[in-house]
Amino acid sequence: MKVLIISLETWRDGTNGGNVLTNLFTGMDAEFAQIYCSAGAPDNNICTHYFQMTDAMAIDSLLHKRPMGRVINCLESNTVAMDSTDQAIGKVKRLGSSDALRVVRELVWAMSDYRNEALKKFVLDFDPDIIFAPHYGVTYMLSLTEYVAKLTGKPIISYISDDSYSLKHINYSPFFWMNRFVLRYKTRRVWKRYELIYTMTETQKEYMSKLGKPMKVLMKSASFGDVPEKKTVGTPIRLVYAGGIYLNRWKTLAAIADAIRELNRDGVKLTLDIYTGNEISSEINKKLNDGVHSVIHGSVSQEELKEIYHSSDIALHVESFDLKNRLAVRMSFSTKIVDCLSSGCAVMAVCDEKQGGMVYLKENDAAICVTDPKDIDKTLRTLADNPQRIVEYAAKAKQCCIRNHSQEQNRAMILEDFERYCK
């Protein structure tokens, strides 16, 4: 079986998006090729054949009226340099792109020449049996999927993890709503081409099923490997957060840091370590990086993070509590949750009770759940006074992972679905 993947992310095991692809397809008896629309070089042991397009290429194509994209093979994939324009665009993204910039980006891609002979040759030469195309809230990615579908006539399986369709949002930018309505229109069009759509939450499955295509819940799988069973808790108790601090997640982390500082008035009982690749403003640095109770570190690799978790006690999952961001992520299930569940730590979730990840964790009694920021102090105080509760929830997290995130079960389901739709 030959599988063509169309994705926004560069397929690197060490990044979140790339790690998800590796998690899905490791051990699958198939040949893979990927079209990806980001800067940087792939780094995985599964796929060897790539076609890359980037924002910088789209700008160059528009300005100089020439086709964009390039083929990358496995021998040169680790030496692909990042264009200086892509580097500059990356810095803008890390600072947080505005709704207006998103519209500009969509227009640049729409006017660029990405539907060209080089891409067509790559697709037809590979001649896939099936296409795997995650569903992004990015219109040009959906247009790219449509184009490849028309070229090949092959079945498409998709994967949606965020809300890219509903109108239940708070935003006063006309550019946001301009993009939203175009995205809804495009979603309805490309949805008709999907044979099957995976999602991570029952909430999103129920909502998107109204578009009339079969859907299944598929969560990231996990492997415990040599993760030891937690039997003791450190002194001080170490909390760890790894991931993005955008969408005002940093404010929830700041509330946790404030509670820890208060609890540590008569001695250091708890500490918070934050690992993130996001830009740190002076305000965030002041709130989260005091050097004792709460410390910000840079991003780390998946292997380094595993070691960090091994020496920690509580893995944090947080979301913002402001209404705008609560609505934005209500259907989402962060893949970081599975990383937390398989970390060997107890999991502590601090977010709205209706958020998709929180609903799942509460239903499975897999985490210490805080659904009101006013309860953060009380919860941490209880854990400091009763550390055995951390040991108990570390065991519950592991059992949840074994029940619901089996690599073998996921692989069997994916392979069965792919083979069925190939036929």
Tab-separated table of C-alpha atoms in Angstrom:
chain	number	residue	atom	x	y	z
A	1	MET	CA	0.000	0.000	0.000
A	2	LYS	CA	1.258	3.482	-0.922
A	3	VAL	CA	0.166	6.364	1.321
A	4	LEU	CA	0.509	10.028	0.370
A	5	ILE	CA	0.367	12.415	3.335
A	6	ILE	CA	-0.591	16.069	2.827
A	7	SER	CA	0.265	18.039	5.928
A	8	LEU	CA	1.187	21.470	7.183
A	9	GLU	CA	3.925	20.186	9.482
A	10	THR	CA	7.470	19.197	8.697
A	11	TRP	CA	7.667	15.519	9.654
A	12	ARG	CA	10.172	15.649	12.491
A	13	ASP	CA	9.924	13.219	15.395
A	14	GLY	CA	10.995	15.947	17.813
A	15	THR	CA	8.111	18.333	17.054
A	16	ASN	CA	4.529	17.940	18.162
A	17	GLY	CA	2.944	17.684	14.698
A	18	GLY	CA	5.670	15.432	13.334
A	19	ASN	CA	5.530	13.241	16.432
A	20	VAL	CA	1.797	12.698	15.840
A	21	LEU	CA	2.485	11.413	12.291
A	22	THR	CA	5.171	9.065	13.608
A	23	ASN	CA	2.817	7.931	16.347
A	24	LEU	CA	0.097	7.101	13.801
A	25	PHE	CA	2.174	5.295	11.193
A	26	THR	CA	5.040	3.545	12.995
A	27	GLY	CA	4.916	-0.166	12.185
A	28	MET	CA	2.465	0.201	9.301
A	29	ASP	CA	3.374	-1.959	6.294
A	30	ALA	CA	3.209	0.771	3.666
A	31	GLU	CA	5.315	3.068	1.517
A	32	PHE	CA	4.965	6.760	2.376
A	33	ALA	CA	5.420	10.077	0.586
A	34	GLN	CA	4.619	13.502	1.983
A	35	ILE	CA	3.665	16.919	0.672
A	36	TYR	CA	4.350	19.419	3.431
A	37	CYS	CA	3.982	23.184	3.642
A	38	SER	CA	6.490	24.331	6.250
A	39	ALA	CA	10.139	25.268	6.380
A	40	GLY	CA	12.802	22.892	7.632
A	41	ALA	CA	13.974	19.344	7.020
A	42	PRO	CA	12.098	16.120	7.778
A	43	ASP	CA	13.612	13.788	10.366
A	44	ASN	CA	11.911	10.409	10.847
A	45	ASN	CA	12.441	6.743	10.048
A	46	ILE	CA	9.213	6.165	8.124
A	47	CYS	CA	9.028	8.422	5.068
A	48	THR	CA	11.770	8.931	2.475
A	49	HIS	CA	10.151	10.988	-0.289
A	50	TYR	CA	8.920	14.568	0.095
A	51	PHE	CA	7.622	17.572	-1.786
A	52	GLN	CA	8.089	20.822	0.131
A	53	MET	CA	6.311	24.159	-0.247
A	54	THR	CA	6.729	27.091	2.134
A	55	ASP	CA	5.411	30.589	2.768
A	56	ALA	CA	8.667	32.016	1.391
A	57	MET	CA	8.229	29.999	-1.810
A	58	ALA	CA	4.655	31.268	-2.124
A	59	ILE	CA	5.845	34.887	-1.819
A	60	ASP	CA	8.620	34.279	-4.347
A	61	SER	CA	6.162	32.615	-6.744
A	62	LEU	CA	3.788	35.562	-6.511
A	63	LEU	CA	6.485	38.206	-6.981
A	64	HIS	CA	8.382	36.506	-9.790
A	65	LYS	CA	5.560	34.597	-11.498
A	66	ARG	CA	7.187	31.191	-11.262
A	67	PRO	CA	6.172	27.784	-9.925
A	68	MET	CA	6.969	26.836	-6.347
A	69	GLY	CA	7.983	23.690	-4.507
A	70	ARG	CA	10.857	21.204	-4.528
A	71	VAL	CA	11.379	17.480	-4.202
A	72	ILE	CA	13.426	16.290	-1.219
A	73	ASN	CA	14.686	12.732	-0.966
A	74	CYS	CA	15.814	10.895	2.150
A	75	LEU	CA	19.514	11.308	1.377
A	76	GLU	CA	19.379	15.096	1.431
A	77	SER	CA	16.499	15.609	3.880
A	78	ASN	CA	18.736	16.382	6.849
A	79	THR	CA	20.650	19.089	4.996
A	80	VAL	CA	17.745	21.261	3.830
A	81	ALA	CA	18.498	24.854	4.784
A	82	MET	CA	15.775	27.194	5.944
A	83	ASP	CA	15.266	30.189	3.657
A	84	SER	CA	15.940	33.569	5.304
A	85	THR	CA	12.407	34.663	4.412
A	86	ASP	CA	11.034	31.567	6.152
A	87	GLN	CA	13.156	32.414	9.190
A	88	ALA	CA	11.657	35.893	9.328
A	89	ILE	CA	8.138	34.499	8.864
A	90	GLY	CA	8.827	32.019	11.670
A	91	LYS	CA	9.702	34.853	14.040
A	92	VAL	CA	6.437	36.630	13.201
A	93	LYS	CA	4.474	33.413	13.870
A	94	ARG	CA	6.146	32.944	17.256
A	95	LEU	CA	5.166	36.466	18.224
A	96	GLY	CA	1.561	35.667	17.304
A	97	SER	CA	0.132	36.411	13.883
A	98	SER	CA	-2.915	38.624	13.565
A	99	ASP	CA	-6.165	37.818	11.764
A	100	ALA	CA	-5.187	40.304	9.058
A	101	LEU	CA	-1.869	38.514	8.474
A	102	ARG	CA	-3.691	35.195	8.168
A	103	VAL	CA	-5.881	36.666	5.428
A	104	VAL	CA	-2.791	38.024	3.654
A	105	ARG	CA	-1.162	34.602	3.880
A	106	GLU	CA	-4.219	32.936	2.359
A	107	LEU	CA	-4.248	35.457	-0.502
A	108	VAL	CA	-0.537	34.944	-1.220
A	109	TRP	CA	-1.008	31.178	-1.453
A	110	ALA	CA	-4.162	31.541	-3.563
A	111	MET	CA	-2.293	33.694	-6.099
A	112	SER	CA	0.912	31.620	-6.118
A	113	ASP	CA	1.637	28.847	-8.578
A	114	TYR	CA	1.564	25.787	-6.321
A	115	ARG	CA	-0.629	23.802	-8.731
A	116	ASN	CA	2.296	23.227	-11.067
A	117	GLU	CA	3.925	20.488	-13.133
A	118	ALA	CA	6.540	19.656	-10.477
A	119	LEU	CA	3.868	18.903	-7.873
A	120	LYS	CA	1.762	17.035	-10.423
A	121	LYS	CA	4.744	14.884	-11.435
A	122	PHE	CA	5.579	14.122	-7.797
A	123	VAL	CA	2.034	12.979	-7.065
A	124	LEU	CA	1.510	10.948	-10.235
A	125	ASP	CA	4.962	9.332	-10.104
A	126	PHE	CA	4.287	8.153	-6.552
A	127	ASP	CA	0.795	6.999	-7.580
A	128	PRO	CA	-0.696	6.586	-4.079
A	129	ASP	CA	-3.343	4.037	-3.177
A	130	ILE	CA	-4.754	6.335	-0.517
A	131	ILE	CA	-4.281	9.915	0.738
A	132	PHE	CA	-4.041	10.944	4.382
A	133	ALA	CA	-4.788	14.668	4.690
A	134	PRO	CA	-5.359	16.202	8.139
A	135	HIS	CA	-8.074	18.864	8.133
A	136	TYR	CA	-6.568	22.226	9.117
A	137	GLY	CA	-8.151	25.588	9.772
A	138	VAL	CA	-6.097	26.839	6.821
A	139	THR	CA	-7.887	27.320	3.513
A	140	TYR	CA	-4.899	26.818	1.213
A	141	MET	CA	-4.234	23.389	2.773
A	142	LEU	CA	-7.804	22.349	1.970
A	143	SER	CA	-7.386	23.676	-1.585
A	144	LEU	CA	-4.179	21.648	-1.918
A	145	THR	CA	-6.017	18.523	-0.770
A	146	GLU	CA	-8.762	19.160	-3.336
A	147	TYR	CA	-6.196	19.582	-6.101
A	148	VAL	CA	-4.395	16.321	-5.279
A	149	ALA	CA	-7.729	14.512	-4.977
A	150	LYS	CA	-8.684	15.625	-8.484
A	151	LEU	CA	-5.278	14.545	-9.836
A	152	THR	CA	-5.434	11.049	-8.406
A	153	GLY	CA	-9.084	10.189	-7.833
A	154	LYS	CA	-7.894	8.217	-4.812
A	155	PRO	CA	-9.731	7.934	-1.463
A	156	ILE	CA	-8.907	10.420	1.293
A	157	ILE	CA	-8.844	9.806	5.027
A	158	SER	CA	-8.645	12.938	7.177
A	159	TYR	CA	-7.970	13.836	10.803
A	160	ILE	CA	-9.450	16.899	12.515
A	161	SER	CA	-8.282	18.057	15.943
A	162	ASP	CA	-9.440	21.687	16.213
A	163	ASP	CA	-12.643	23.608	15.548
A	164	SER	CA	-12.390	24.922	11.991
A	165	TYR	CA	-16.093	25.140	11.249
A	166	SER	CA	-18.401	26.434	13.995
A	167	LEU	CA	-19.366	30.081	14.439
A	168	LYS	CA	-19.360	29.873	18.225
A	169	HIS	CA	-16.479	32.285	18.723
A	170	ILE	CA	-15.841	35.733	20.137
A	171	ASN	CA	-13.783	37.955	17.884
A	172	TYR	CA	-14.266	41.583	16.850
A	173	SER	CA	-11.909	41.480	13.879
A	174	PRO	CA	-13.607	41.589	10.450
A	175	PHE	CA	-10.587	39.678	9.120
A	176	PHE	CA	-11.316	36.796	11.501
A	177	TRP	CA	-14.879	36.477	10.238
A	178	MET	CA	-13.820	36.930	6.621
A	179	ASN	CA	-11.442	34.013	7.008
A	180	ARG	CA	-13.973	32.001	9.010
A	181	PHE	CA	-16.726	32.096	6.411
A	182	VAL	CA	-14.316	31.207	3.602
A	183	LEU	CA	-12.994	28.352	5.738
A	184	ARG	CA	-16.522	27.043	6.398
A	185	TYR	CA	-17.314	27.095	2.688
A	186	LYS	CA	-14.069	25.294	1.865
A	187	THR	CA	-14.614	22.774	4.657
A	188	ARG	CA	-18.013	21.795	3.272
A	189	ARG	CA	-16.492	21.317	-0.195
A	190	VAL	CA	-13.490	19.226	0.792
A	191	TRP	CA	-15.489	17.261	3.391
A	192	LYS	CA	-17.444	15.682	0.530
A	193	ARG	CA	-14.210	14.143	-0.746
A	194	TYR	CA	-13.315	12.415	2.523
A	195	GLU	CA	-14.138	8.741	2.951
A	196	LEU	CA	-13.471	8.767	6.704
A	197	ILE	CA	-12.519	11.414	9.255
A	198	TYR	CA	-10.757	10.711	12.531
A	199	THR	CA	-11.134	13.107	15.447
A	200	MET	CA	-9.927	13.165	19.044
A	201	THR	CA	-13.135	13.961	20.931
A	202	GLU	CA	-16.715	12.711	20.999
A	203	THR	CA	-17.865	16.357	21.114
A	204	GLN	CA	-16.293	17.148	17.763
A	205	LYS	CA	-17.430	13.850	16.284
A	206	GLU	CA	-21.042	14.660	17.172
A	207	TYR	CA	-20.773	18.241	15.880
A	208	MET	CA	-19.022	17.510	12.557
A	209	SER	CA	-21.075	14.389	11.773
A	210	LYS	CA	-23.797	16.725	10.541
A	211	LEU	CA	-21.698	17.186	7.393
A	212	GLY	CA	-22.622	13.618	6.526
A	213	LYS	CA	-19.422	11.573	6.521
A	214	PRO	CA	-18.324	8.674	8.743
A	215	MET	CA	-16.199	9.687	11.717
A	216	LYS	CA	-14.201	7.809	14.346
A	217	VAL	CA	-12.449	8.843	17.546
A	218	LEU	CA	-8.698	8.227	17.257
A	219	MET	CA	-6.424	9.458	20.029
A	220	LYS	CA	-2.665	9.526	20.108
A	221	SER	CA	-1.225	6.271	21.381
A	222	ALA	CA	1.494	5.894	23.977
A	223	SER	CA	4.245	3.486	24.926
A	224	PHE	CA	5.412	3.229	28.524
A	225	GLY	CA	8.694	1.560	27.709
A	226	ASP	CA	10.786	1.594	30.858
A	227	VAL	CA	8.755	4.238	32.736
A	228	PRO	CA	8.894	3.121	36.386
A	229	GLU	CA	5.822	3.015	38.604
A	230	LYS	CA	5.725	6.068	40.890
A	231	LYS	CA	6.038	5.046	44.517
A	232	THR	CA	7.406	8.206	46.135
A	233	VAL	CA	7.032	11.959	45.725
A	234	GLY	CA	9.915	14.406	45.616
A	235	THR	CA	10.741	17.114	48.127
A	236	PRO	CA	9.843	19.680	46.970
A	237	ILE	CA	6.999	18.404	44.781
A	238	ARG	CA	7.932	19.182	41.184
A	239	LEU	CA	5.269	20.312	38.684
A	240	VAL	CA	6.184	20.382	34.987
A	241	TYR	CA	4.467	22.064	32.045
A	242	ALA	CA	5.725	21.406	28.507
A	243	GLY	CA	4.116	23.091	25.511
A	244	GLY	CA	2.809	26.350	24.113
A	245	ILE	CA	1.910	29.245	26.381
A	246	TYR	CA	-0.115	31.103	23.730
A	247	LEU	CA	-3.917	31.549	23.797
A	248	ASN	CA	-3.398	32.975	27.306
A	249	ARG	CA	-2.320	29.627	28.724
A	250	TRP	CA	0.464	31.572	30.402
A	251	LYS	CA	-2.144	33.303	32.568
A	252	THR	CA	-3.296	29.960	33.955
A	253	LEU	CA	0.337	29.030	34.583
A	254	ALA	CA	0.794	32.408	36.311
A	255	ALA	CA	-2.126	31.595	38.640
A	256	ILE	CA	-0.448	28.270	39.486
A	257	ALA	CA	2.895	30.029	40.056
A	258	ASP	CA	1.239	32.594	42.359
A	259	ALA	CA	-0.377	29.811	44.378
A	260	ILE	CA	2.977	28.011	44.683
A	261	ARG	CA	4.710	31.182	45.895
A	262	GLU	CA	2.043	31.631	48.547
A	263	LEU	CA	2.359	28.020	49.705
A	264	ASN	CA	6.150	28.342	49.826
A	265	ARG	CA	6.153	31.274	52.266
A	266	ASP	CA	7.393	29.070	55.099
A	267	GLY	CA	9.579	26.778	52.988
A	268	VAL	CA	9.739	25.465	49.421
A	269	LYS	CA	7.101	22.724	49.157
A	270	LEU	CA	6.392	22.863	45.403
A	271	THR	CA	8.161	24.118	42.278
A	272	LEU	CA	7.015	24.730	38.703
A	273	ASP	CA	9.210	24.175	35.639
A	274	ILE	CA	7.956	25.391	32.244
A	275	TYR	CA	9.439	24.150	28.961
A	276	THR	CA	8.306	26.110	25.914
A	277	GLY	CA	9.591	27.286	22.563
A	278	ASN	CA	7.386	30.389	22.567
A	279	GLU	CA	8.697	33.944	22.783
A	280	ILE	CA	8.743	35.234	26.374
A	281	SER	CA	7.627	38.833	26.884
A	282	SER	CA	8.817	40.869	29.854
A	283	GLU	CA	5.368	40.545	31.448
A	284	ILE	CA	5.365	36.752	31.117
A	285	ASN	CA	8.945	36.539	32.349
A	286	LYS	CA	8.063	38.551	35.440
A	287	LYS	CA	5.085	36.321	36.238
A	288	LEU	CA	6.612	32.936	35.493
A	289	ASN	CA	10.371	33.116	35.909
A	290	ASP	CA	11.370	33.997	39.473
A	291	GLY	CA	14.176	31.432	39.522
A	292	VAL	CA	12.966	29.581	42.633
A	293	HIS	CA	9.261	28.805	42.711
A	294	SER	CA	8.656	28.998	38.965
A	295	VAL	CA	11.288	28.728	36.205
A	296	ILE	CA	11.003	29.039	32.414
A	297	HIS	CA	13.243	26.860	30.257
A	298	GLY	CA	13.516	26.595	26.485
A	299	SER	CA	11.967	23.793	24.447
A	300	VAL	CA	13.445	20.311	24.728
A	301	SER	CA	13.363	17.182	22.588
A	302	GLN	CA	10.897	14.359	23.225
A	303	GLU	CA	13.678	12.228	24.696
A	304	GLU	CA	14.829	15.008	27.011
A	305	LEU	CA	11.239	15.611	28.097
A	306	LYS	CA	10.824	11.952	29.041
A	307	GLU	CA	13.806	12.248	31.373
A	308	ILE	CA	12.401	15.457	32.862
A	309	TYR	CA	9.079	13.755	33.523
A	310	HIS	CA	10.887	10.821	35.176
A	311	SER	CA	12.344	13.168	37.781
A	312	SER	CA	9.059	15.066	38.292
A	313	ASP	CA	5.819	14.445	40.155
A	314	ILE	CA	2.981	16.252	38.350
A	315	ALA	CA	2.573	16.837	34.612
A	316	LEU	CA	0.359	19.836	33.874
A	317	HIS	CA	-2.288	20.329	31.204
A	318	VAL	CA	-3.645	23.877	31.152
A	319	GLU	CA	-5.914	26.064	29.039
A	320	SER	CA	-7.053	29.663	29.357
A	321	PHE	CA	-10.199	30.549	31.287
A	322	ASP	CA	-11.162	33.657	29.303
A	323	LEU	CA	-14.297	33.184	27.202
A	324	LYS	CA	-12.686	33.860	23.820
A	325	ASN	CA	-10.059	31.160	24.230
A	326	ARG	CA	-12.397	28.751	25.988
A	327	LEU	CA	-14.595	28.807	22.893
A	328	ALA	CA	-11.597	28.468	20.581
A	329	VAL	CA	-10.373	25.209	22.165
A	330	ARG	CA	-13.584	23.687	23.507
A	331	MET	CA	-13.582	20.796	20.989
A	332	SER	CA	-9.828	20.259	20.994
A	333	PHE	CA	-7.898	17.433	22.592
A	334	SER	CA	-4.251	18.343	23.028
A	335	THR	CA	-1.876	15.523	22.109
A	336	LYS	CA	0.174	16.728	25.084
A	337	ILE	CA	-2.468	15.140	27.323
A	338	VAL	CA	-1.396	11.677	26.167
A	339	ASP	CA	2.239	12.607	26.751
A	340	CYS	CA	1.273	13.598	30.295
A	341	LEU	CA	-0.703	10.393	30.882
A	342	SER	CA	2.228	8.254	29.751
A	343	SER	CA	4.868	10.290	31.611
A	344	GLY	CA	4.824	8.294	34.855
A	345	CYS	CA	3.679	11.440	36.687
A	346	ALA	CA	0.299	12.275	38.091
A	347	VAL	CA	-1.606	14.565	35.731
A	348	MET	CA	-3.129	17.851	36.865
A	349	ALA	CA	-5.541	19.549	34.451
A	350	VAL	CA	-6.476	23.196	34.951
A	351	CYS	CA	-9.080	24.401	32.468
A	352	ASP	CA	-12.784	24.878	31.819
A	353	GLU	CA	-14.979	21.874	32.655
A	354	LYS	CA	-16.438	21.797	29.111
A	355	GLN	CA	-13.073	21.703	27.343
A	356	GLY	CA	-12.660	18.458	25.368
A	357	GLY	CA	-9.526	17.307	27.151
A	358	MET	CA	-10.946	18.057	30.591
A	359	VAL	CA	-14.160	16.162	29.832
A	360	TYR	CA	-12.106	13.115	28.858
A	361	LEU	CA	-9.840	13.261	31.916
A	362	LYS	CA	-12.772	13.655	34.319
A	363	GLU	CA	-14.754	10.827	32.719
A	364	ASN	CA	-11.761	8.512	33.121
A	365	ASP	CA	-10.765	9.833	36.555
A	366	ALA	CA	-7.280	10.099	35.085
A	367	ALA	CA	-6.212	13.487	36.452
A	368	ILE	CA	-6.437	15.886	39.342
A	369	CYS	CA	-8.945	18.296	37.792
A	370	VAL	CA	-9.306	22.013	38.560
A	371	THR	CA	-12.159	23.703	36.689
A	372	ASP	CA	-12.099	27.047	38.543
A	373	PRO	CA	-8.903	29.088	38.983
A	374	LYS	CA	-10.061	29.971	42.499
A	375	ASP	CA	-9.518	26.316	43.453
A	376	ILE	CA	-5.859	26.154	42.385
A	377	ASP	CA	-4.511	27.194	45.785
A	378	LYS	CA	-6.736	24.734	47.682
A	379	THR	CA	-5.832	21.850	45.349
A	380	LEU	CA	-2.087	22.453	45.592
A	381	ARG	CA	-2.316	22.784	49.375
A	382	THR	CA	-4.130	19.432	49.551
A	383	LEU	CA	-1.428	17.785	47.433
A	384	ALA	CA	1.354	19.292	49.566
A	385	ASP	CA	-0.327	17.954	52.725
A	386	ASN	CA	-1.187	14.583	51.192
A	387	PRO	CA	1.479	13.572	48.613
A	388	GLN	CA	0.116	10.013	48.525
A	389	ARG	CA	-2.684	11.436	46.371
A	390	ILE	CA	-0.056	12.173	43.695
A	391	VAL	CA	1.070	8.536	43.747
A	392	GLU	CA	-2.560	7.399	43.393
A	393	TYR	CA	-3.204	9.639	40.380
A	394	ALA	CA	0.042	8.600	38.710
A	395	ALA	CA	-1.324	5.033	38.781
A	396	LYS	CA	-4.721	6.202	37.461
A	397	ALA	CA	-3.044	8.061	34.578
A	398	LYS	CA	-1.115	4.928	33.625
A	399	GLN	CA	-4.226	2.745	33.721
A	400	CYS	CA	-6.126	5.224	31.518
A	401	CYS	CA	-3.277	5.155	29.023
A	402	ILE	CA	-3.231	1.357	28.934
A	403	ARG	CA	-7.021	1.210	28.418
A	404	ASN	CA	-7.445	3.926	25.813
A	405	HIS	CA	-4.117	4.672	24.128
A	406	SER	CA	-2.785	1.307	23.045
A	407	GLN	CA	-0.393	1.502	20.101
A	408	GLU	CA	-1.376	-1.991	18.980
A	409	GLN	CA	-5.102	-1.212	18.929
A	410	ASN	CA	-4.605	2.101	17.118
A	411	ARG	CA	-2.348	0.555	14.495
A	412	ALA	CA	-4.772	-2.294	13.875
A	413	MET	CA	-7.694	0.125	13.423
A	414	ILE	CA	-5.752	2.463	11.123
A	415	LEU	CA	-4.467	-0.390	8.968
A	416	GLU	CA	-7.940	-1.948	8.710
A	417	ASP	CA	-9.489	1.402	7.694
A	418	PHE	CA	-6.796	2.175	5.136
A	419	GLU	CA	-7.025	-1.258	3.552
A	420	ARG	CA	-10.843	-1.101	3.408
A	421	TYR	CA	-10.915	2.257	1.648
A	422	CYS	CA	-8.078	1.280	-0.697
A	423	LYS	CA	-10.321	-1.481	-1.976
